[in-house]
PDB file of C-alpha atoms in Angstrom:
ATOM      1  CA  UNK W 120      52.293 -85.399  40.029  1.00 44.00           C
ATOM      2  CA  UNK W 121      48.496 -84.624  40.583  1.00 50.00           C
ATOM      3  CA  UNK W 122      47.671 -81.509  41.364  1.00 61.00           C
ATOM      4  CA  UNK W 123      44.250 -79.037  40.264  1.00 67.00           C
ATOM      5  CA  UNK W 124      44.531 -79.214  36.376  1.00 74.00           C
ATOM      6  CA  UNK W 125      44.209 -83.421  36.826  1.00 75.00           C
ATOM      7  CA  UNK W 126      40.325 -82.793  37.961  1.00 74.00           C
ATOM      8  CA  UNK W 127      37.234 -81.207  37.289  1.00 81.00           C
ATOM      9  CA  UNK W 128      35.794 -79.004  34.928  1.00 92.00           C
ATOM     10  CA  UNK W 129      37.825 -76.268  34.765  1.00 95.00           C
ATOM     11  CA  UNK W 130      39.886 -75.606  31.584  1.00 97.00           C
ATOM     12  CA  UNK W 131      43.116 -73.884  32.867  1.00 96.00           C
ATOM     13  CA  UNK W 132      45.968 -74.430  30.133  1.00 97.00           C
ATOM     14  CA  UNK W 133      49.959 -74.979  31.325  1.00 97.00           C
ATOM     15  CA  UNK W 134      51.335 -72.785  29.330  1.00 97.00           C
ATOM     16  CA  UNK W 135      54.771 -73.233  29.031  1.00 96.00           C
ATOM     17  CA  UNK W 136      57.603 -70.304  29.857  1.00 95.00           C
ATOM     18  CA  UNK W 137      56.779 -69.053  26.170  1.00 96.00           C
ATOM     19  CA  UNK W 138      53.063 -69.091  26.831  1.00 98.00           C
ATOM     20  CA  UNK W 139      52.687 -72.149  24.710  1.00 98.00           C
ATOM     21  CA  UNK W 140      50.637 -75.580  24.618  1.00 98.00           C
ATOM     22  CA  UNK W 141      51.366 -78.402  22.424  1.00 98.00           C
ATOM     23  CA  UNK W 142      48.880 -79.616  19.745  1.00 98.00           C
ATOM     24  CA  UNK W 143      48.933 -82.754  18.570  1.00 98.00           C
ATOM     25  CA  UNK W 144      46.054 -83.372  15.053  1.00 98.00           C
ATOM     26  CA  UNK W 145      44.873 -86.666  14.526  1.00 98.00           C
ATOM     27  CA  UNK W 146      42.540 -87.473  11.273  1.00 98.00           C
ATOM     28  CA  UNK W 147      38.500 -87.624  13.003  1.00 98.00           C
ATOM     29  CA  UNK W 148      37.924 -90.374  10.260  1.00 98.00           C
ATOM     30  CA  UNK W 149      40.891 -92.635   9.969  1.00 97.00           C
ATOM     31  CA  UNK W 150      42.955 -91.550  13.490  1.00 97.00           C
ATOM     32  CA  UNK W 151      46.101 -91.054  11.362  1.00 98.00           C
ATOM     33  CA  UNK W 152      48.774 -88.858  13.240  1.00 98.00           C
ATOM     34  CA  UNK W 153      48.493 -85.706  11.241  1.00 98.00           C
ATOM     35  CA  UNK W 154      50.816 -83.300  12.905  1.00 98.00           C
ATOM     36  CA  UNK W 155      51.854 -81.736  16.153  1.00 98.00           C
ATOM     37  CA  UNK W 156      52.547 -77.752  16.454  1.00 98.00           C
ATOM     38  CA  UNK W 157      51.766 -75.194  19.067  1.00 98.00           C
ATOM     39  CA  UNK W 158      49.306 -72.840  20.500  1.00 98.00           C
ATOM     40  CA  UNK W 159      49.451 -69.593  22.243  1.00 98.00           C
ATOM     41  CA  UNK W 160      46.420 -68.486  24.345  1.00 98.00           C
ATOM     42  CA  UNK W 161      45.636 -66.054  21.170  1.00 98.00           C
ATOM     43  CA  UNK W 162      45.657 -68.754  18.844  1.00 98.00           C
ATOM     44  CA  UNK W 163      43.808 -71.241  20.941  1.00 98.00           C
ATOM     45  CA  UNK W 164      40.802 -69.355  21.271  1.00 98.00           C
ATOM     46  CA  UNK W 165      41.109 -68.506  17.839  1.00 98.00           C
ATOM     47  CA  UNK W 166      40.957 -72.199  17.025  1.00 98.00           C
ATOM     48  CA  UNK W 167      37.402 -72.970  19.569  1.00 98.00           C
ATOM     49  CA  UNK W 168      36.177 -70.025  18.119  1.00 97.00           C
ATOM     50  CA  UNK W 169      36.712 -70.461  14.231  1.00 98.00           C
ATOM     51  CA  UNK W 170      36.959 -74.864  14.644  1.00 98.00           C
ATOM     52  CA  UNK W 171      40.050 -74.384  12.486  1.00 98.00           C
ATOM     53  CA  UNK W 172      43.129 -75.401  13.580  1.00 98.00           C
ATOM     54  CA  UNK W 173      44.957 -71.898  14.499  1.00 98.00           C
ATOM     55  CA  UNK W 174      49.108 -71.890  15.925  1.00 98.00           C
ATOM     56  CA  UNK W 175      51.709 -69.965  16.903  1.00 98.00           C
ATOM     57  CA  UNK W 176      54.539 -70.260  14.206  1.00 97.00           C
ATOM     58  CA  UNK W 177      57.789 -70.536  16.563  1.00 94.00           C
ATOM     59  CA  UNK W 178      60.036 -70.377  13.538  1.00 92.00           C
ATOM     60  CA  UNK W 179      58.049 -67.294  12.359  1.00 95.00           C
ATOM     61  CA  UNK W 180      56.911 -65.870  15.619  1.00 97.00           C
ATOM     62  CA  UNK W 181      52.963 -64.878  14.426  1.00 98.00           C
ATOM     63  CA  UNK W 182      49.878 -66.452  14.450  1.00 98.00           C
ATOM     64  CA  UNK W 183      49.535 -69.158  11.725  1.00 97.00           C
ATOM     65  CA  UNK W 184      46.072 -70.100  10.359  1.00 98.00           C
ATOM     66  CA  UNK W 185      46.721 -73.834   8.958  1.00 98.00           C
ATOM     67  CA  UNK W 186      46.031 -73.638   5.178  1.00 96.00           C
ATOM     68  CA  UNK W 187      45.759 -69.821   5.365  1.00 96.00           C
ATOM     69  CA  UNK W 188      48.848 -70.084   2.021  1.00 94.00           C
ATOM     70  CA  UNK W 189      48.464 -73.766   0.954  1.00 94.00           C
ATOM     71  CA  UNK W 190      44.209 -73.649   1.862  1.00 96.00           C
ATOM     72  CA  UNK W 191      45.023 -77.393   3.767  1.00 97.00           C
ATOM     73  CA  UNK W 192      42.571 -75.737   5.993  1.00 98.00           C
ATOM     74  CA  UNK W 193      42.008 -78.731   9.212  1.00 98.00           C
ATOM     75  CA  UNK W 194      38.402 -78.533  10.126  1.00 98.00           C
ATOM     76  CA  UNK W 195      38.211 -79.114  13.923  1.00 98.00           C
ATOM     77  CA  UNK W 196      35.423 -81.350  14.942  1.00 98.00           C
ATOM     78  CA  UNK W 197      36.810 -82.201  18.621  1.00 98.00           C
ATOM     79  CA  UNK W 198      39.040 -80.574  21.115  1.00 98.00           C
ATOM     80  CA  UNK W 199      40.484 -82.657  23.953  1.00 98.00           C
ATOM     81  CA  UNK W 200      42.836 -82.016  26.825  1.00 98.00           C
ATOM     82  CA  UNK W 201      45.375 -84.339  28.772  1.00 98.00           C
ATOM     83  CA  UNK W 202      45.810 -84.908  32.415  1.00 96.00           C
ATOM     84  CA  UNK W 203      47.924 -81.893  33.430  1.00 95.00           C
ATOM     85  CA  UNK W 204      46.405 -79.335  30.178  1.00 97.00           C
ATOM     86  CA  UNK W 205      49.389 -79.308  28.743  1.00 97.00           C
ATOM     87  CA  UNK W 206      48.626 -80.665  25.509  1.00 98.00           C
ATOM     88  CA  UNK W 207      45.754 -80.469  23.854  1.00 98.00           C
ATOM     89  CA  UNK W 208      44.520 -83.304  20.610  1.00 98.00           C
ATOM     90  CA  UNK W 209      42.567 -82.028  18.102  1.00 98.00           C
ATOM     91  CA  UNK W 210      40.317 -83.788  15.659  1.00 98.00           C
ATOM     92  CA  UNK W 211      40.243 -82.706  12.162  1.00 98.00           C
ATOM     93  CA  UNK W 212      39.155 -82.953   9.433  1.00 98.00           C
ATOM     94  CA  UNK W 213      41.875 -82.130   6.652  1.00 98.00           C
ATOM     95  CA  UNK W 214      40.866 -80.121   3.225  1.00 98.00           C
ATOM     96  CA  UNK W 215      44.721 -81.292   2.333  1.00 98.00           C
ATOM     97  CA  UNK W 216      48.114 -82.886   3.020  1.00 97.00           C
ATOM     98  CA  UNK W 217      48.879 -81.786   6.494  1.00 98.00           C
ATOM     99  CA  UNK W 218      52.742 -81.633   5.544  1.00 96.00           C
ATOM    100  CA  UNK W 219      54.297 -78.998   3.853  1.00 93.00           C
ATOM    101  CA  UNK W 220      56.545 -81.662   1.998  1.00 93.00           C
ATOM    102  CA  UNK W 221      53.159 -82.610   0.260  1.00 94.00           C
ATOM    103  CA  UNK W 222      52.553 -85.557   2.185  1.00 96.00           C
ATOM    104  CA  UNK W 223      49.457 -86.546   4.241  1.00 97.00           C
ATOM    105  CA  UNK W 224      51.552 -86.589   7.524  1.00 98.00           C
ATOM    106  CA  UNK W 225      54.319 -85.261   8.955  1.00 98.00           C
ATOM    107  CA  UNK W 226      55.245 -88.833   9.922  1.00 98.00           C
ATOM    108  CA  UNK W 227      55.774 -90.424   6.892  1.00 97.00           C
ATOM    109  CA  UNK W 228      59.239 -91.592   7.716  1.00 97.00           C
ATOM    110  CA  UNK W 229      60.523 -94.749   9.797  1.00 98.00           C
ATOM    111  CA  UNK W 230      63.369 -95.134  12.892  1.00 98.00           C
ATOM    112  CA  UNK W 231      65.150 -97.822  11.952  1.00 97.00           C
ATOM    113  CA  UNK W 232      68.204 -99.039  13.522  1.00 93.00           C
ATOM    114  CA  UNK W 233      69.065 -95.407  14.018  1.00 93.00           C
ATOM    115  CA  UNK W 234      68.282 -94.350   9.958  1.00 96.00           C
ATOM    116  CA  UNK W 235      65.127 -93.289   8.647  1.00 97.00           C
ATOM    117  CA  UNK W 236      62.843 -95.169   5.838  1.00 97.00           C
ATOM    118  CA  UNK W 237      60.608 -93.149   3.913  1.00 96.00           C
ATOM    119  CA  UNK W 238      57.321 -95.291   3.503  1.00 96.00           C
ATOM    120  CA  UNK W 239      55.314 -94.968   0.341  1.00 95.00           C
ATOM    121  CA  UNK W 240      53.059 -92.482   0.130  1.00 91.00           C
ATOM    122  CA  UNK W 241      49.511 -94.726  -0.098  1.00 91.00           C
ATOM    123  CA  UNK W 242      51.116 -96.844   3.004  1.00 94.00           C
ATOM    124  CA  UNK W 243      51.508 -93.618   5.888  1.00 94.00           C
TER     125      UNK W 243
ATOM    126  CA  UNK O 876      60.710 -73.553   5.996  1.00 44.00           C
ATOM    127  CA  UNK O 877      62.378 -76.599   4.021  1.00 50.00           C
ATOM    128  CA  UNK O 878      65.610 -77.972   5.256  1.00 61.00           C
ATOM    129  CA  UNK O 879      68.403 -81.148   5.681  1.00 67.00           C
ATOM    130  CA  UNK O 880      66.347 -82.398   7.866  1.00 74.00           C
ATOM    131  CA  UNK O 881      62.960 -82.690   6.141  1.00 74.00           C
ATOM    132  CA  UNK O 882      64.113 -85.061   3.841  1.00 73.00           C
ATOM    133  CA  UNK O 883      66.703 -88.338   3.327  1.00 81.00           C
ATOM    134  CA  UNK O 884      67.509 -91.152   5.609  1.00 92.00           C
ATOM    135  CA  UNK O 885      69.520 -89.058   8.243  1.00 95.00           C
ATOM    136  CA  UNK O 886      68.375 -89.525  11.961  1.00 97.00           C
ATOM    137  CA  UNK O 887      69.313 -86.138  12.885  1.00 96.00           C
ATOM    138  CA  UNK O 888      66.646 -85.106  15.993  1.00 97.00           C
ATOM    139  CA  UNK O 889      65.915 -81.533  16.175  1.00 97.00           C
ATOM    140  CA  UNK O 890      66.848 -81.296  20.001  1.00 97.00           C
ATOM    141  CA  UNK O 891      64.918 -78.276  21.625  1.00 96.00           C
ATOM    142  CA  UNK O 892      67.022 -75.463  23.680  1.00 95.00           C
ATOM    143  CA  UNK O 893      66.342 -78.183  26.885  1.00 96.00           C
ATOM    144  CA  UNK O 894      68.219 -80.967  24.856  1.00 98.00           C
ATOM    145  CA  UNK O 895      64.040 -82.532  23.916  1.00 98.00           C
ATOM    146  CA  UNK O 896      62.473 -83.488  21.537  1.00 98.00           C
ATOM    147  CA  UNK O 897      58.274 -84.267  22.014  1.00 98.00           C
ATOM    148  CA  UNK O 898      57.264 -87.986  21.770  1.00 98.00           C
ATOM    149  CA  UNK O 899      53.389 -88.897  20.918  1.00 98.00           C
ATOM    150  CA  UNK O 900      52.203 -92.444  21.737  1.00 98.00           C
ATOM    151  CA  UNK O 901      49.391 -94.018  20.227  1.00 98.00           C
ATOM    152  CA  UNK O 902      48.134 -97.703  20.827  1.00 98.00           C
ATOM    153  CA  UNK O 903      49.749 -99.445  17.962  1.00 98.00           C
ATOM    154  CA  UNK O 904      46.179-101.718  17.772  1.00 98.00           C
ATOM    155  CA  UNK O 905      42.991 -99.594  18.244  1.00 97.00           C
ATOM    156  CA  UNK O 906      44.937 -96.039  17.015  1.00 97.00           C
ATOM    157  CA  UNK O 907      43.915 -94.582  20.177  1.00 98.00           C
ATOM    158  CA  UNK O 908      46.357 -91.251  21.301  1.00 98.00           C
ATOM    159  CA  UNK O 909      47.841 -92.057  25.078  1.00 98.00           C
ATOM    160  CA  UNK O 910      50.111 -89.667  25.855  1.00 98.00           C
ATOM    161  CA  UNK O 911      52.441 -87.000  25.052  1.00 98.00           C
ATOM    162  CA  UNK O 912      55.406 -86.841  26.975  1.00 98.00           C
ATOM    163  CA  UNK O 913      59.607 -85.776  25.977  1.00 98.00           C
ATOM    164  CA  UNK O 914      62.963 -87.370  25.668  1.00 98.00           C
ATOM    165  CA  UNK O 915      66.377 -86.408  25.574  1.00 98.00           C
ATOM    166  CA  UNK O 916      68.756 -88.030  23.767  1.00 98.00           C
ATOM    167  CA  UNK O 917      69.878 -90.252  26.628  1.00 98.00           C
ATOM    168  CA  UNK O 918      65.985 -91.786  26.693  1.00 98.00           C
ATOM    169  CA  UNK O 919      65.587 -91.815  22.944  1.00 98.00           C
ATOM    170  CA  UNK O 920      68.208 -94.474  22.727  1.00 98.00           C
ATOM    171  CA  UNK O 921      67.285 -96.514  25.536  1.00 98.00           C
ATOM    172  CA  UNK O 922      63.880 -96.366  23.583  1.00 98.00           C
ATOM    173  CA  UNK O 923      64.901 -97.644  21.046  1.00 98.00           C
ATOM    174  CA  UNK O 924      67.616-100.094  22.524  1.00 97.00           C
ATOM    175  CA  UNK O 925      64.440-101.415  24.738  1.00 98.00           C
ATOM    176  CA  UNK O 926      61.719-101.452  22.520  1.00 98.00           C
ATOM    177  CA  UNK O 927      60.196 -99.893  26.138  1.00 98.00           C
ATOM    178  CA  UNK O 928      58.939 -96.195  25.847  1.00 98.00           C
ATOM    179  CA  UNK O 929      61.364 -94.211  28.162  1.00 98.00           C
ATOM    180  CA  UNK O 930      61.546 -90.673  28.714  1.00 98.00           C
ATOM    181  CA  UNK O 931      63.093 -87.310  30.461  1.00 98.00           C
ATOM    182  CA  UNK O 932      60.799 -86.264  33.169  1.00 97.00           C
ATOM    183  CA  UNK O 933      60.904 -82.329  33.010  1.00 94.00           C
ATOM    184  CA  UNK O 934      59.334 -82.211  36.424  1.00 93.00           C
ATOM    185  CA  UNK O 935      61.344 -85.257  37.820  1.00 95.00           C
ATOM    186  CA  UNK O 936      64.468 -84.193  35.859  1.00 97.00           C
ATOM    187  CA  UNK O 937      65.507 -87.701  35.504  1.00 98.00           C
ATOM    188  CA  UNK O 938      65.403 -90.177  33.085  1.00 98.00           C
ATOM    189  CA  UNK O 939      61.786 -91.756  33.283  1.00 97.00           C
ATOM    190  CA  UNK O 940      60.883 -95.322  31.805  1.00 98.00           C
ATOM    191  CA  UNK O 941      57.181 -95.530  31.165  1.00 98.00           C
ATOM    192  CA  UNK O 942      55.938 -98.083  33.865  1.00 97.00           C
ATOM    193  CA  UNK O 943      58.904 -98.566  36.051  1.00 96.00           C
ATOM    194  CA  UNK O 944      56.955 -97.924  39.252  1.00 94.00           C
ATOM    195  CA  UNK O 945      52.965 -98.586  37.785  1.00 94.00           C
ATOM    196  CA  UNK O 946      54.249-101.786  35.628  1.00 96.00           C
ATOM    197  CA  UNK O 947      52.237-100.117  32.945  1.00 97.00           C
ATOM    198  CA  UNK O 948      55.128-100.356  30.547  1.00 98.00           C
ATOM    199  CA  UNK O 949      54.547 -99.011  26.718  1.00 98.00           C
ATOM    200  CA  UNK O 950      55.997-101.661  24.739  1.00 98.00           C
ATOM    201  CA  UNK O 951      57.112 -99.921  20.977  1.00 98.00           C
ATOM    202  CA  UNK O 952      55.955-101.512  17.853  1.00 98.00           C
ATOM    203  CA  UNK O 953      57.425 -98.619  15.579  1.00 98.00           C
ATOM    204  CA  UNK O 954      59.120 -95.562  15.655  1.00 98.00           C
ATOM    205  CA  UNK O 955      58.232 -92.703  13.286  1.00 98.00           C
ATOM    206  CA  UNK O 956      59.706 -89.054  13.162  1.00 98.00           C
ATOM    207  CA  UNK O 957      58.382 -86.113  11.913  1.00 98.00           C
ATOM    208  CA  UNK O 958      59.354 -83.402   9.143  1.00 96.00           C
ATOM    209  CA  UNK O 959      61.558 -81.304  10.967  1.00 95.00           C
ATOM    210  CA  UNK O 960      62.341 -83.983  13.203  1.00 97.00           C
ATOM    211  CA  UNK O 961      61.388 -82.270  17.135  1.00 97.00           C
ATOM    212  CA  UNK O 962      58.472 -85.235  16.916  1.00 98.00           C
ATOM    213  CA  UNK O 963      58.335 -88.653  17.301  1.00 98.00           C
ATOM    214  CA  UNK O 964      55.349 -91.050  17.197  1.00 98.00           C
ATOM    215  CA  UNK O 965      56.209 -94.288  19.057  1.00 98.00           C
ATOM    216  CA  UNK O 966      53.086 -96.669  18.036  1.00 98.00           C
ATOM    217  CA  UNK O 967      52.682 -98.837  21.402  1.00 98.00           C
ATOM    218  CA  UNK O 968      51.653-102.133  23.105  1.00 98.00           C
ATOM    219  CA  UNK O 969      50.828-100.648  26.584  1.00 98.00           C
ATOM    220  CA  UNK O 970      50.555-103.080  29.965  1.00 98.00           C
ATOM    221  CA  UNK O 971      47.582-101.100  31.602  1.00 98.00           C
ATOM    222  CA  UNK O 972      46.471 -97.344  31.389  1.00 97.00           C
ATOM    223  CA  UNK O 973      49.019 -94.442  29.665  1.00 98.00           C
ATOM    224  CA  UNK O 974      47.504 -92.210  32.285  1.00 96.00           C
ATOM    225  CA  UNK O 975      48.542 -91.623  36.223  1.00 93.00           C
ATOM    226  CA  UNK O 976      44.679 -91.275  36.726  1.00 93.00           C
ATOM    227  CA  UNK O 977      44.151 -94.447  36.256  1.00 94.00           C
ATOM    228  CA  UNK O 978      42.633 -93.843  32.662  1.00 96.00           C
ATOM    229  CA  UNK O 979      44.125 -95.512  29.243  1.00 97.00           C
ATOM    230  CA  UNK O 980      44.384 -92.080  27.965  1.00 98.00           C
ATOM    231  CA  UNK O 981      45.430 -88.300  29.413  1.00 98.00           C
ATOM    232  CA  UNK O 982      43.392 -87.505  26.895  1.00 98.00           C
ATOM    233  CA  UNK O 983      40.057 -87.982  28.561  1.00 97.00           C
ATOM    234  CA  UNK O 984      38.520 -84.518  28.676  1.00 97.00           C
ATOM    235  CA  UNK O 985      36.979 -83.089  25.737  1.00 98.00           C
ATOM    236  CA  UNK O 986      37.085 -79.225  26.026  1.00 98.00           C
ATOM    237  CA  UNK O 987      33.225 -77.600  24.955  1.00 97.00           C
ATOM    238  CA  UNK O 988      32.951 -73.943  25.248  1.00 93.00           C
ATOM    239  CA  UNK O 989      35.385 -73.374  27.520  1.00 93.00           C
ATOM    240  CA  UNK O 990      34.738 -76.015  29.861  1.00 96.00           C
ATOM    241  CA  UNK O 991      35.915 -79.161  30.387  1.00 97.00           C
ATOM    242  CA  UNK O 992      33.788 -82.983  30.098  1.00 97.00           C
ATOM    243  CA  UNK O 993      34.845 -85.771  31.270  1.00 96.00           C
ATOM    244  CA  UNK O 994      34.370 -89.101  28.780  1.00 96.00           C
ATOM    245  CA  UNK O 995      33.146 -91.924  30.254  1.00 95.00           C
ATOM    246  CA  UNK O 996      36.045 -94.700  30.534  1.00 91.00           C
ATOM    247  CA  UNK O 997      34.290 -96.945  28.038  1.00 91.00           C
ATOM    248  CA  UNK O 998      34.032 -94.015  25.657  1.00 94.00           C
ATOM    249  CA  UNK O 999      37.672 -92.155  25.512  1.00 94.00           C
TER     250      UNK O 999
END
């Protein structure tokens, strides 16, 4: 499975057959699992450039500025990429909930013997 | 963007057009993101029959348990599942390195203006 994106310096995203990377946002000061959404090439270097988190809205099809409606802005403070540059993590720093439902993370709800538990909001 | 699926106790994964949904592993102990990888529906349960993180390779196109060739087996502590349920974060015990490069992360180049750096081992 190694091939030229495993090595070396050279940033050279695998975008996917819709020109797309996955992101996945973890909290720079407590590592929480914030969220996961996903980049076009546009929206990418709209995110180094502006070190806020920047997608591509799949269910609306246009760029999406994190916060730009809600202003839970994520402040980027690191950028990495994994072995084959297909997904990228981002560091941020929140200025909100990162879930639309109002919670901190998207993840705020357990598998559990094939049902889901909802875990208190001061415990996610 | 609110629907069934953002809310209650129903398991009800938001399978992709491929039959995926994208699965983000973190050590359960030091919070540390491993690896991003996918599973079909056929993996999710094993994962969650096993307690061992098991996927769908997309490149393999075969079912694909985490360590069953390296012995670097990702044993799962917890299961979470995003809003919209096309996520899950499966907090992990892993036997050795998440990475095929040898490292405990794929996540072990940080992208700086346009480049790529490499973080030392003892540093990612």
């Amino acid at each position: 499975m190694q091939n030229d994106q495993d090595y070396g310096n050279k940033l050279n995203p695998a975008w996917d057959e819709k020109g797309l990377i996955t992101a996945v946002l973890t909290d720079a000061k407590t590592g929480l699992l914030l969220m996961v959404a996903h980049m076009n090439k546009e929206s990418f270097e709209l995110s180094m450039a502006t070190k806020e988190a920047t997608f591509w809205s799949r269910s609306r099809k246009k760029i999406w500025r994190k916060g730009e409606e809600s202003g839970h802005v994520m402040k980027i403070q690191e950028i990495r990429i994994d072995c084959d540059q297909d997904t990228l993590w981002l560091k941020v720093i929140p200025m909100g909930p990162a879930c639309h439902t109002g919670a901190q993370s998207c993840f705020y709800r357990l598998v559990e013997d094939g049902h889901l538990v909802t875990i208190p909001k001061d415990k996610i």
